[in-house]
Amino acid sequence: MTELQNAAKAAATRPRIQPAEEGDDRPLSVSARLGRLQFHQSGKFRVLQLTDIQDGPKVSKDTVKLIEASLDATRPDIVIFTGNQIAGYDSAYAQTTRKRQWSAPTGTARETASPKSSEASERFEAALERTRAFVRATVEQLVRPLADRGIPWAVTFGNHDFQCGLSNAEIEGICREFPGCLNPDSAGAESNAGNANSAEIMDSAKSMDPVRLQAEQYLPSQRVFACEPGTFALPVSDVDHTTSVLGLVLLDSGDYARSGGYGSPSAETLRFLAEVPEMMATQSQKQAGSHETAQSQEKAVPCMVFQHFPVQQYYQLLKPTAANAARAIEGYRNYAGKHYVLDEEKTLPGSYLGEGISCPDADSGEFAILEQCGYFAISAGHDHRNAFVGTVPISQNSADARTAKVLPKVIDGLMMIASPTSGFGSYGPVPQKRAARLIEFDIRHPYEPRTQLLEYGELVGKPSAGKAYAYGMTSESRPESEGVDLLHRSTWWSKLLSWLRK
């Protein structure tokens, strides 16, 4: 198939989007007008995903332009940020930054071990307060376009947010200061799901009152199922608000592993991931009351998960190839030394692979949960130069587990989505191809969403910054940066060279 034919086929699979009407001062989000996440009378529901903006206190003007243009073009019901909003390694955070969750902050923090601990502590607290102000400034610039248009939003975290020196819980608290944020209160999340057993979680879900937003209360009737900071679920109702059609699950996929490479979701998060589809079904049946629907008989509400890291099984959408083949990309860490291209039989036209899939070394069991517990799609970021959509079949064992949960029979595969960076503050594709992703659901086939990349070049035009940061990924041109070390396992030879350089 030629590139022109691919482009034509890709255009046919894109959702039709219309610009907002001039003079309409209502919230741009239809769900915000209705007070809850739900399908419109048109039978549509739209999510806009922004990922890996990864910027410092002064956000790139081009990033803001992309956000504004994407909102106006798509009129999403909700915007979901899938991690690495904050470039925690930015020089602005030099006095509080930390490379790992378990490591002590650098800069001012090092002085806390001195005899003048009280004075050093005061200096560090002052530095933390500056960091909070910087993070607040970043969040304000990112969500102002949403607030101006009345669009609710939610956020999860990646592997760089916490590196500014603030915990994800504290960053989430800052996000909740702004209008439209759907993230539940972290304190409430701990009391509802923190150390409770499965029965207690289910009971709390049954009795949980809708989480009401601060500020402008965009969705006063929206229910939120909470777990940990960056991990929670949002049910989406049908047009008549009689039952939950699907769920949007935001998941904190972790940051770094002590053994090396990237980390995995916490045990509590994985348990929540497994149980929340049934929790939603229980709540939906209670909501339906006397309204008997097909969904009210299901034991689990089908869900889509949004997170930062891709899972290992994303490699199932690739096929091995020779190192010198056209568009061949080397895999990372466990997959290093092998080269891949996209499998065109499994991925949609318009997809592209710009780098290896950088996933955790260990399989946390998340994919098995997605297969067995009622998920029809997963959307991740992290790999700034990848943009592809594909579907992998469900294994027979997982299909049997789904049947036991009375899930819709139309869900016979798991859609996996990779999105490029939406920002201009870090590496990625050429500036014109940095993008937001629209995901549109249709009530006639809600578990087969259509998706479209909204690229800067098409929506806005020529970026004001005429350059894009990129690094070489060949064996001869790997820079000695933390990011690349994370992507390539250390060999005995590289360890010896590293020791000799010391």
Short mmCIF file of C-alpha atoms in Angstrom, two decimals:
data_model
loop_
_atom_site.label_atom_id
_atom_site.label_comp_id
_atom_site.label_asym_id
_atom_site.label_seq_id
_atom_site.Cartn_x
_atom_site.Cartn_y
_atom_site.Cartn_z
CA MET A 1 0.00 0.00 0.00
CA THR A 2 1.40 3.41 -0.96
CA GLU A 3 1.77 6.31 1.46
CA LEU A 4 -1.03 8.14 -0.39
CA GLN A 5 -3.33 5.14 0.01
CA ASN A 6 -2.36 4.89 3.68
CA ALA A 7 -3.19 8.56 4.19
CA ALA A 8 -6.58 8.15 2.52
CA LYS A 9 -7.40 5.08 4.62
CA ALA A 10 -6.28 6.87 7.80
CA ALA A 11 -8.52 9.84 6.99
CA ALA A 12 -11.50 7.51 6.62
CA THR A 13 -11.02 6.20 10.18
CA ARG A 14 -10.81 9.64 11.78
CA PRO A 15 -13.74 11.03 13.75
CA ARG A 16 -15.50 13.99 12.19
CA ILE A 17 -14.88 17.11 14.23
CA GLN A 18 -16.51 20.50 13.91
CA PRO A 19 -15.32 23.85 15.24
CA ALA A 20 -17.14 25.53 18.09
CA GLU A 21 -19.88 27.99 17.16
CA GLU A 22 -19.05 31.66 17.50
CA GLY A 23 -20.98 33.54 20.16
CA ASP A 24 -21.74 30.42 22.20
CA ASP A 25 -20.49 31.25 25.71
CA ARG A 26 -21.54 27.95 27.27
CA PRO A 27 -18.82 25.50 28.37
CA LEU A 28 -17.16 23.95 25.35
CA SER A 29 -17.48 20.55 27.03
CA VAL A 30 -20.97 19.12 26.54
CA SER A 31 -20.49 17.04 29.68
CA ALA A 32 -19.76 20.23 31.62
CA ARG A 33 -23.10 21.60 30.43
CA LEU A 34 -24.83 18.43 31.65
CA GLY A 35 -23.01 18.22 34.99
CA ARG A 36 -21.51 14.76 34.48
CA LEU A 37 -19.50 12.72 31.99
CA GLN A 38 -22.04 11.24 29.60
CA PHE A 39 -22.79 10.61 25.97
CA HIS A 40 -24.40 13.48 24.06
CA GLN A 41 -27.71 13.39 22.23
CA SER A 42 -25.58 12.94 19.12
CA GLY A 43 -24.38 9.65 20.56
CA LYS A 44 -20.79 10.85 20.92
CA PHE A 45 -18.36 11.27 23.81
CA ARG A 46 -14.87 12.75 23.35
CA VAL A 47 -11.62 12.56 25.28
CA LEU A 48 -8.57 14.67 24.44
CA GLN A 49 -5.27 13.20 25.62
CA LEU A 50 -2.19 15.36 26.25
CA THR A 51 1.04 13.65 27.20
CA ASP A 52 4.69 14.34 27.97
CA ILE A 53 4.46 18.12 27.88
CA GLN A 54 7.50 17.99 30.14
CA ASP A 55 8.27 21.67 30.60
CA GLY A 56 9.59 24.02 33.26
CA PRO A 57 7.91 26.98 34.95
CA LYS A 58 7.68 28.86 31.64
CA VAL A 59 5.71 26.64 29.27
CA SER A 60 6.47 26.90 25.57
CA LYS A 61 4.10 29.18 23.67
CA ASP A 62 3.79 26.51 21.00
CA THR A 63 2.56 24.00 23.60
CA VAL A 64 -0.15 26.42 24.70
CA LYS A 65 -1.12 27.09 21.07
CA LEU A 66 -1.45 23.35 20.44
CA ILE A 67 -3.68 22.94 23.49
CA GLU A 68 -5.90 25.86 22.50
CA ALA A 69 -6.24 24.78 18.89
CA SER A 70 -6.98 21.16 19.87
CA LEU A 71 -9.71 22.22 22.29
CA ASP A 72 -11.40 24.48 19.76
CA ALA A 73 -11.22 21.85 17.02
CA THR A 74 -12.59 18.92 19.04
CA ARG A 75 -14.75 20.30 21.88
CA PRO A 76 -13.81 17.41 24.18
CA ASP A 77 -15.89 16.33 27.15
CA ILE A 78 -12.73 15.88 29.20
CA VAL A 79 -8.98 16.37 28.81
CA ILE A 80 -6.65 13.73 30.29
CA PHE A 81 -2.98 14.48 30.99
CA THR A 82 -1.06 11.19 30.99
CA GLY A 83 2.08 12.10 32.90
CA ASN A 84 5.31 14.08 32.75
CA GLN A 85 3.59 17.44 32.78
CA ILE A 86 6.47 18.68 34.95
CA ALA A 87 10.10 18.53 33.83
CA GLY A 88 11.32 17.75 37.32
CA TYR A 89 14.93 17.89 36.18
CA ASP A 90 14.58 21.53 35.03
CA SER A 91 17.21 23.91 36.43
CA ALA A 92 14.46 25.84 38.21
CA TYR A 93 14.19 22.90 40.63
CA ALA A 94 17.94 22.54 41.21
CA GLN A 95 17.62 23.12 44.97
CA THR A 96 14.95 20.45 45.53
CA THR A 97 15.28 17.96 42.69
CA ARG A 98 15.70 14.24 43.33
CA LYS A 99 16.36 11.54 40.77
CA ARG A 100 14.43 8.78 42.51
CA GLN A 101 11.57 8.55 44.98
CA TRP A 102 13.86 6.83 47.47
CA SER A 103 16.80 9.23 47.10
CA ALA A 104 17.39 12.45 49.04
CA PRO A 105 16.93 15.77 47.24
CA THR A 106 20.07 17.39 45.89
CA GLY A 107 21.11 21.03 46.19
CA THR A 108 20.02 22.68 49.42
CA ALA A 109 18.99 19.35 50.94
CA ARG A 110 22.58 18.21 51.15
CA GLU A 111 23.21 20.84 53.79
CA THR A 112 20.66 19.31 56.14
CA ALA A 113 23.34 16.91 57.37
CA SER A 114 25.47 19.79 58.68
CA PRO A 115 25.49 20.84 62.37
CA LYS A 116 23.43 23.90 61.46
CA SER A 117 20.50 21.67 60.62
CA SER A 118 17.86 24.20 61.65
CA GLU A 119 19.22 26.87 59.32
CA ALA A 120 19.68 24.37 56.50
CA SER A 121 16.15 23.11 57.04
CA GLU A 122 14.77 26.62 56.73
CA ARG A 123 16.66 27.16 53.49
CA PHE A 124 15.35 23.90 52.12
CA GLU A 125 11.77 24.78 53.08
CA ALA A 126 12.18 28.10 51.31
CA ALA A 127 13.44 26.24 48.24
CA LEU A 128 10.45 23.87 48.41
CA GLU A 129 8.11 26.84 48.54
CA ARG A 130 9.72 28.21 45.37
CA THR A 131 9.28 24.80 43.76
CA ARG A 132 5.59 24.80 44.68
CA ALA A 133 5.23 28.22 43.10
CA PHE A 134 7.00 27.03 39.94
CA VAL A 135 4.82 23.91 39.67
CA ARG A 136 1.73 26.03 40.26
CA ALA A 137 2.84 28.32 37.44
CA THR A 138 3.28 25.38 35.06
CA VAL A 139 -0.13 23.92 35.89
CA GLU A 140 -1.76 27.33 35.52
CA GLN A 141 -0.37 27.79 32.02
CA LEU A 142 -1.44 24.30 30.96
CA VAL A 143 -5.01 24.47 32.25
CA ARG A 144 -5.86 28.13 31.62
CA PRO A 145 -7.06 27.29 28.07
CA LEU A 146 -9.30 24.62 29.60
CA ALA A 147 -10.68 26.95 32.27
CA ASP A 148 -11.36 29.64 29.68
CA ARG A 149 -13.45 27.13 27.72
CA GLY A 150 -15.16 25.33 30.60
CA ILE A 151 -13.57 21.92 30.04
CA PRO A 152 -12.99 19.47 32.94
CA TRP A 153 -9.69 17.66 33.14
CA ALA A 154 -7.84 14.93 35.00
CA VAL A 155 -4.19 14.09 35.50
CA THR A 156 -1.95 11.16 36.25
CA PHE A 157 1.83 11.09 36.64
CA GLY A 158 4.98 9.90 34.92
CA ASN A 159 8.62 9.39 35.82
CA HIS A 160 9.68 13.05 35.82
CA ASP A 161 6.92 14.90 37.70
CA PHE A 162 8.12 14.00 41.20
CA GLN A 163 11.74 14.85 40.33
CA CYS A 164 10.99 18.51 41.05
CA GLY A 165 11.07 17.55 44.74
CA LEU A 166 7.32 17.34 45.42
CA SER A 167 5.44 14.07 45.83
CA ASN A 168 2.74 13.15 43.34
CA ALA A 169 0.21 13.69 46.12
CA GLU A 170 1.39 17.27 46.61
CA ILE A 171 1.42 17.96 42.87
CA GLU A 172 -2.09 16.54 42.67
CA GLY A 173 -3.12 18.87 45.48
CA ILE A 174 -1.80 21.84 43.49
CA CYS A 175 -3.77 20.65 40.46
CA ARG A 176 -6.94 20.55 42.54
CA GLU A 177 -6.56 24.27 43.24
CA PHE A 178 -7.55 24.98 39.64
CA PRO A 179 -11.09 24.89 38.22
CA GLY A 180 -12.20 21.76 36.42
CA CYS A 181 -9.75 19.29 38.00
CA LEU A 182 -11.46 15.93 38.55
CA ASN A 183 -8.72 14.33 40.63
CA PRO A 184 -10.19 13.28 43.98
CA ASP A 185 -8.73 14.42 47.27
CA SER A 186 -5.70 12.26 48.09
CA ALA A 187 -6.69 12.09 51.76
CA GLY A 188 -10.09 10.82 50.74
CA ALA A 189 -8.51 8.30 48.42
CA GLU A 190 -6.48 6.81 51.25
CA SER A 191 -9.49 6.51 53.53
CA ASN A 192 -11.58 4.88 50.81
CA ALA A 193 -9.11 2.47 49.33
CA GLY A 194 -5.78 2.81 51.05
CA ASN A 195 -5.55 -0.24 53.29
CA ALA A 196 -9.03 -1.63 52.94
CA ASN A 197 -9.73 -5.17 51.85
CA SER A 198 -11.75 -5.93 48.71
CA ALA A 199 -15.09 -6.00 50.51
CA GLU A 200 -14.40 -2.66 52.16
CA ILE A 201 -13.47 -1.11 48.82
CA MET A 202 -16.70 -2.40 47.30
CA ASP A 203 -18.74 -1.08 50.24
CA SER A 204 -17.09 2.33 50.02
CA ALA A 205 -17.88 2.43 46.30
CA LYS A 206 -21.53 1.68 46.97
CA SER A 207 -21.87 4.42 49.57
CA MET A 208 -19.54 7.00 48.04
CA ASP A 209 -21.16 10.36 47.38
CA PRO A 210 -20.29 12.05 44.07
CA VAL A 211 -17.05 13.98 44.35
CA ARG A 212 -17.92 17.65 43.92
CA LEU A 213 -15.35 19.85 42.32
CA GLN A 214 -13.77 22.85 43.89
CA ALA A 215 -13.90 26.23 42.17
CA GLU A 216 -16.56 26.23 39.44
CA GLN A 217 -17.85 22.69 40.04
CA TYR A 218 -17.88 21.72 36.36
CA LEU A 219 -19.33 18.27 37.01
CA PRO A 220 -21.35 18.44 40.23
CA SER A 221 -23.02 15.07 39.57
CA GLN A 222 -19.90 13.13 38.61
CA ARG A 223 -18.93 10.09 40.64
CA VAL A 224 -15.23 9.33 41.12
CA PHE A 225 -13.76 6.04 42.33
CA ALA A 226 -10.52 6.84 44.14
CA CYS A 227 -7.41 4.83 44.93
CA GLU A 228 -4.08 6.68 45.17
CA PRO A 229 -2.74 9.98 43.80
CA GLY A 230 -2.98 9.76 40.03
CA THR A 231 -5.07 6.56 40.17
CA PHE A 232 -8.86 6.83 40.01
CA ALA A 233 -11.80 6.03 37.75
CA LEU A 234 -14.58 8.05 36.12
CA PRO A 235 -17.77 6.34 34.89
CA VAL A 236 -19.38 7.69 31.71
CA SER A 237 -23.18 7.52 31.55
CA ASP A 238 -25.52 6.92 28.67
CA VAL A 239 -27.59 9.73 27.16
CA ASP A 240 -30.43 9.29 29.68
CA HIS A 241 -28.07 8.92 32.65
CA THR A 242 -29.60 5.57 33.56
CA THR A 243 -26.47 3.43 33.49
CA SER A 244 -22.70 3.58 33.07
CA VAL A 245 -21.68 2.67 29.53
CA LEU A 246 -17.93 2.71 30.10
CA GLY A 247 -15.27 3.82 32.54
CA LEU A 248 -12.18 5.99 32.15
CA VAL A 249 -9.43 4.75 34.48
CA LEU A 250 -6.38 6.92 35.14
CA LEU A 251 -3.47 4.92 36.48
CA ASP A 252 -0.15 5.94 37.99
CA SER A 253 2.09 3.45 36.18
CA GLY A 254 5.09 4.08 38.44
CA ASP A 255 8.47 5.73 37.85
CA TYR A 256 11.73 3.84 38.46
CA ALA A 257 12.68 0.39 39.69
CA ARG A 258 15.44 -0.08 42.28
CA SER A 259 16.78 -2.92 40.16
CA GLY A 260 17.16 -0.58 37.19
CA GLY A 261 14.98 0.67 34.39
CA TYR A 262 11.41 1.82 34.79
CA GLY A 263 9.03 0.90 37.59
CA SER A 264 5.55 -0.57 37.71
CA PRO A 265 2.20 0.32 39.30
CA SER A 266 1.93 -0.25 43.04
CA ALA A 267 0.22 -3.38 44.36
CA GLU A 268 -2.69 -1.24 45.55
CA THR A 269 -3.05 0.34 42.13
CA LEU A 270 -3.09 -3.07 40.43
CA ARG A 271 -5.73 -4.33 42.84
CA PHE A 272 -7.83 -1.25 42.13
CA LEU A 273 -7.38 -1.81 38.39
CA ALA A 274 -8.72 -5.35 38.76
CA GLU A 275 -11.70 -4.41 40.91
CA VAL A 276 -12.95 -1.06 39.64
CA PRO A 277 -14.91 -2.40 36.60
CA GLU A 278 -17.05 -4.47 39.00
CA MET A 279 -17.29 -1.55 41.42
CA MET A 280 -18.66 0.58 38.59
CA ALA A 281 -21.16 -2.12 37.63
CA THR A 282 -22.44 -2.29 41.21
CA GLN A 283 -22.85 1.48 41.30
CA SER A 284 -24.44 1.50 37.82
CA GLN A 285 -27.03 -1.11 38.80
CA LYS A 286 -27.93 0.94 41.84
CA GLN A 287 -28.18 4.03 39.62
CA ALA A 288 -30.34 2.20 37.06
CA GLY A 289 -32.89 1.17 39.68
CA SER A 290 -36.01 0.01 37.90
CA HIS A 291 -34.55 0.77 34.47
CA GLU A 292 -33.69 -2.64 33.07
CA THR A 293 -30.91 -2.38 30.49
CA ALA A 294 -28.37 -4.72 28.94
CA GLN A 295 -25.61 -2.94 30.84
CA SER A 296 -27.41 -3.35 34.16
CA GLN A 297 -27.00 -7.14 33.84
CA GLU A 298 -23.24 -6.97 33.41
CA LYS A 299 -20.96 -7.76 36.31
CA ALA A 300 -18.31 -5.33 35.09
CA VAL A 301 -18.39 -2.04 33.21
CA PRO A 302 -15.96 -2.10 30.24
CA CYS A 303 -13.14 0.38 30.83
CA MET A 304 -10.30 2.16 29.07
CA VAL A 305 -7.12 2.95 30.97
CA PHE A 306 -4.90 6.01 30.54
CA GLN A 307 -1.36 5.89 31.92
CA HIS A 308 2.19 7.03 31.28
CA PHE A 309 4.25 3.90 30.63
CA PRO A 310 3.36 1.43 27.90
CA VAL A 311 3.27 -2.21 28.99
CA GLN A 312 5.63 -4.83 27.56
CA GLN A 313 2.85 -6.25 25.40
CA TYR A 314 2.99 -3.16 23.16
CA TYR A 315 5.80 -5.08 21.44
CA GLN A 316 3.11 -7.45 20.15
CA LEU A 317 2.16 -4.72 17.70
CA LEU A 318 5.67 -4.83 16.19
CA LYS A 319 7.36 -7.47 14.10
CA PRO A 320 11.07 -8.33 14.10
CA THR A 321 13.12 -7.24 11.13
CA ALA A 322 16.71 -6.92 9.99
CA ALA A 323 18.76 -4.07 11.45
CA ASN A 324 19.24 -2.57 7.98
CA ALA A 325 15.58 -2.80 6.97
CA ALA A 326 13.68 0.37 6.13
CA ARG A 327 12.34 2.13 9.24
CA ALA A 328 13.89 -0.50 11.53
CA ILE A 329 14.06 0.57 15.19
CA GLU A 330 16.08 -1.14 17.91
CA GLY A 331 14.21 -2.23 21.01
CA TYR A 332 15.11 -1.06 24.53
CA ARG A 333 16.59 -2.98 27.48
CA ASN A 334 15.00 -6.47 27.41
CA TYR A 335 14.50 -5.99 23.68
CA ALA A 336 17.88 -4.41 22.92
CA GLY A 337 19.80 -5.95 20.05
CA LYS A 338 16.58 -6.75 18.20
CA HIS A 339 15.06 -4.51 15.55
CA TYR A 340 11.41 -3.92 14.78
CA VAL A 341 8.93 -2.25 12.49
CA LEU A 342 5.21 -1.78 12.99
CA ASP A 343 3.09 -4.77 12.06
CA GLU A 344 0.76 -3.28 9.46
CA GLU A 345 -1.71 -6.12 9.92
CA LYS A 346 -2.20 -5.16 13.57
CA THR A 347 -1.87 -1.35 13.47
CA LEU A 348 -3.98 1.35 11.85
CA PRO A 349 -2.83 3.33 8.83
CA GLY A 350 -1.05 6.54 9.78
CA SER A 351 0.78 4.90 12.68
CA TYR A 352 4.52 5.41 13.00
CA LEU A 353 7.36 4.06 15.14
CA GLY A 354 10.11 6.55 15.93
CA GLU A 355 11.86 4.78 18.81
CA GLY A 356 11.81 1.52 20.73
CA ILE A 357 9.04 0.95 23.25
CA SER A 358 10.53 1.80 26.66
CA CYS A 359 8.56 -0.23 29.16
CA PRO A 360 9.38 -1.72 32.58
CA ASP A 361 11.72 -4.74 32.60
CA ALA A 362 9.38 -6.73 34.85
CA ASP A 363 5.87 -7.77 33.87
CA SER A 364 3.72 -6.54 36.76
CA GLY A 365 0.70 -8.53 35.64
CA GLU A 366 -1.12 -5.42 34.48
CA PHE A 367 -1.75 -6.74 30.97
CA ALA A 368 -3.36 -9.91 32.36
CA ILE A 369 -5.67 -7.72 34.45
CA LEU A 370 -6.61 -5.66 31.40
CA GLU A 371 -7.36 -8.85 29.45
CA GLN A 372 -9.43 -10.53 32.13
CA CYS A 373 -11.16 -7.78 34.07
CA GLY A 374 -13.09 -5.79 31.53
CA TYR A 375 -10.77 -3.43 29.64
CA PHE A 376 -11.07 -2.75 25.94
CA ALA A 377 -8.26 -0.20 25.47
CA ILE A 378 -5.10 1.28 26.96
CA SER A 379 -3.54 4.60 25.97
CA ALA A 380 0.00 5.54 27.01
CA GLY A 381 2.63 8.16 26.35
CA HIS A 382 6.27 8.19 27.48
CA ASP A 383 7.86 7.38 24.10
CA HIS A 384 7.86 10.87 22.62
CA ARG A 385 8.43 9.77 19.03
CA ASN A 386 5.87 6.98 18.78
CA ALA A 387 2.34 7.33 17.46
CA PHE A 388 0.47 4.14 16.69
CA VAL A 389 -2.83 2.38 17.32
CA GLY A 390 -3.32 -1.36 17.15
CA THR A 391 -5.28 -4.25 18.59
CA VAL A 392 -4.07 -7.54 20.03
CA PRO A 393 -6.41 -10.52 20.41
CA ILE A 394 -7.57 -11.68 23.82
CA SER A 395 -6.21 -15.06 24.92
CA GLN A 396 -8.68 -17.90 25.43
CA ASN A 397 -8.20 -17.97 29.21
CA SER A 398 -8.86 -14.24 29.38
CA ALA A 399 -11.87 -14.60 27.09
CA ASP A 400 -13.33 -17.16 29.50
CA ALA A 401 -12.74 -14.77 32.40
CA ARG A 402 -14.51 -12.00 30.49
CA THR A 403 -17.46 -14.28 29.76
CA ALA A 404 -17.80 -14.94 33.49
CA LYS A 405 -18.11 -11.19 34.03
CA VAL A 406 -20.91 -10.99 31.41
CA LEU A 407 -18.95 -8.50 29.31
CA PRO A 408 -20.16 -7.47 25.84
CA LYS A 409 -19.17 -10.09 23.27
CA VAL A 410 -18.04 -7.38 20.84
CA ILE A 411 -14.89 -6.88 22.93
CA ASP A 412 -12.62 -9.54 21.46
CA GLY A 413 -9.34 -7.63 21.52
CA LEU A 414 -7.42 -5.00 23.44
CA MET A 415 -6.74 -1.72 21.64
CA MET A 416 -3.31 -0.26 22.45
CA ILE A 417 -2.52 3.38 21.73
CA ALA A 418 0.83 5.19 21.80
CA SER A 419 0.93 8.98 21.55
CA PRO A 420 3.81 11.38 20.86
CA THR A 421 4.72 14.34 23.03
CA SER A 422 2.28 17.23 23.17
CA GLY A 423 5.01 19.61 24.29
CA PHE A 424 7.96 21.55 22.91
CA GLY A 425 10.20 21.39 25.97
CA SER A 426 11.78 17.99 25.37
CA TYR A 427 12.79 15.57 22.63
CA GLY A 428 10.27 14.29 20.13
CA PRO A 429 9.32 14.24 16.47
CA VAL A 430 9.75 17.31 14.29
CA PRO A 431 7.84 20.29 15.75
CA GLN A 432 5.01 20.07 13.21
CA LYS A 433 4.18 16.51 14.34
CA ARG A 434 3.89 17.15 18.06
CA ALA A 435 0.31 16.43 18.82
CA ALA A 436 -2.71 15.94 21.04
CA ARG A 437 -4.85 12.83 20.60
CA LEU A 438 -8.62 12.80 20.20
CA ILE A 439 -10.46 9.63 21.21
CA GLU A 440 -14.13 9.60 20.21
CA PHE A 441 -16.66 7.06 21.47
CA ASP A 442 -19.94 6.28 19.68
CA ILE A 443 -22.87 4.94 21.70
CA ARG A 444 -23.63 2.49 18.86
CA HIS A 445 -20.24 0.78 19.34
CA PRO A 446 -18.76 2.34 22.49
CA TYR A 447 -15.91 -0.15 22.84
CA GLU A 448 -14.51 0.54 19.39
CA PRO A 449 -13.44 4.18 19.69
CA ARG A 450 -12.02 6.13 16.79
CA THR A 451 -8.90 8.17 17.32
CA GLN A 452 -7.06 10.96 15.57
CA LEU A 453 -3.77 12.76 16.11
CA LEU A 454 -4.12 16.54 16.10
CA GLU A 455 -0.73 17.64 14.89
CA TYR A 456 0.65 21.12 15.39
CA GLY A 457 1.48 21.56 11.71
CA GLU A 458 -2.12 20.87 10.65
CA LEU A 459 -3.86 22.81 13.42
CA VAL A 460 -1.58 25.79 13.96
CA GLY A 461 1.04 25.90 11.24
CA LYS A 462 4.72 26.67 11.58
CA PRO A 463 6.01 26.55 15.18
CA SER A 464 7.59 29.70 16.55
CA ALA A 465 10.51 27.60 17.77
CA GLY A 466 12.18 26.33 14.63
CA LYS A 467 13.99 23.46 16.28
CA ALA A 468 13.21 20.25 18.11
CA TYR A 469 15.46 18.51 20.59
CA ALA A 470 16.41 14.99 19.53
CA TYR A 471 19.24 12.62 20.34
CA GLY A 472 20.96 9.95 18.31
CA MET A 473 20.00 6.39 19.15
CA THR A 474 22.60 4.38 17.25
CA SER A 475 25.24 2.47 19.19
CA GLU A 476 27.83 4.99 18.04
CA SER A 477 25.92 8.07 19.13
CA ARG A 478 24.33 7.29 22.47
CA PRO A 479 24.91 10.24 24.81
CA GLU A 480 25.83 9.51 28.41
CA SER A 481 22.52 10.77 29.76
CA GLU A 482 20.29 9.21 32.38
CA GLY A 483 17.48 8.83 29.88
CA VAL A 484 19.47 6.70 27.49
CA ASP A 485 21.01 4.60 30.28
CA LEU A 486 17.48 3.76 31.32
CA LEU A 487 16.74 2.48 27.86
CA HIS A 488 19.79 0.23 27.43
CA ARG A 489 20.76 -2.52 29.85
CA SER A 490 24.31 -2.39 31.12
CA THR A 491 26.61 -5.08 29.72
CA TRP A 492 29.72 -6.41 31.44
CA TRP A 493 31.80 -4.47 28.88
CA SER A 494 29.99 -1.16 29.49
CA LYS A 495 30.33 -1.67 33.25
CA LEU A 496 34.08 -2.22 32.84
CA LEU A 497 34.44 0.93 30.72
CA SER A 498 32.43 2.91 33.26
CA TRP A 499 34.72 1.65 36.06
CA LEU A 500 37.86 2.56 34.09
CA ARG A 501 36.60 6.12 33.54
CA LYS A 502 36.34 6.72 37.27
#
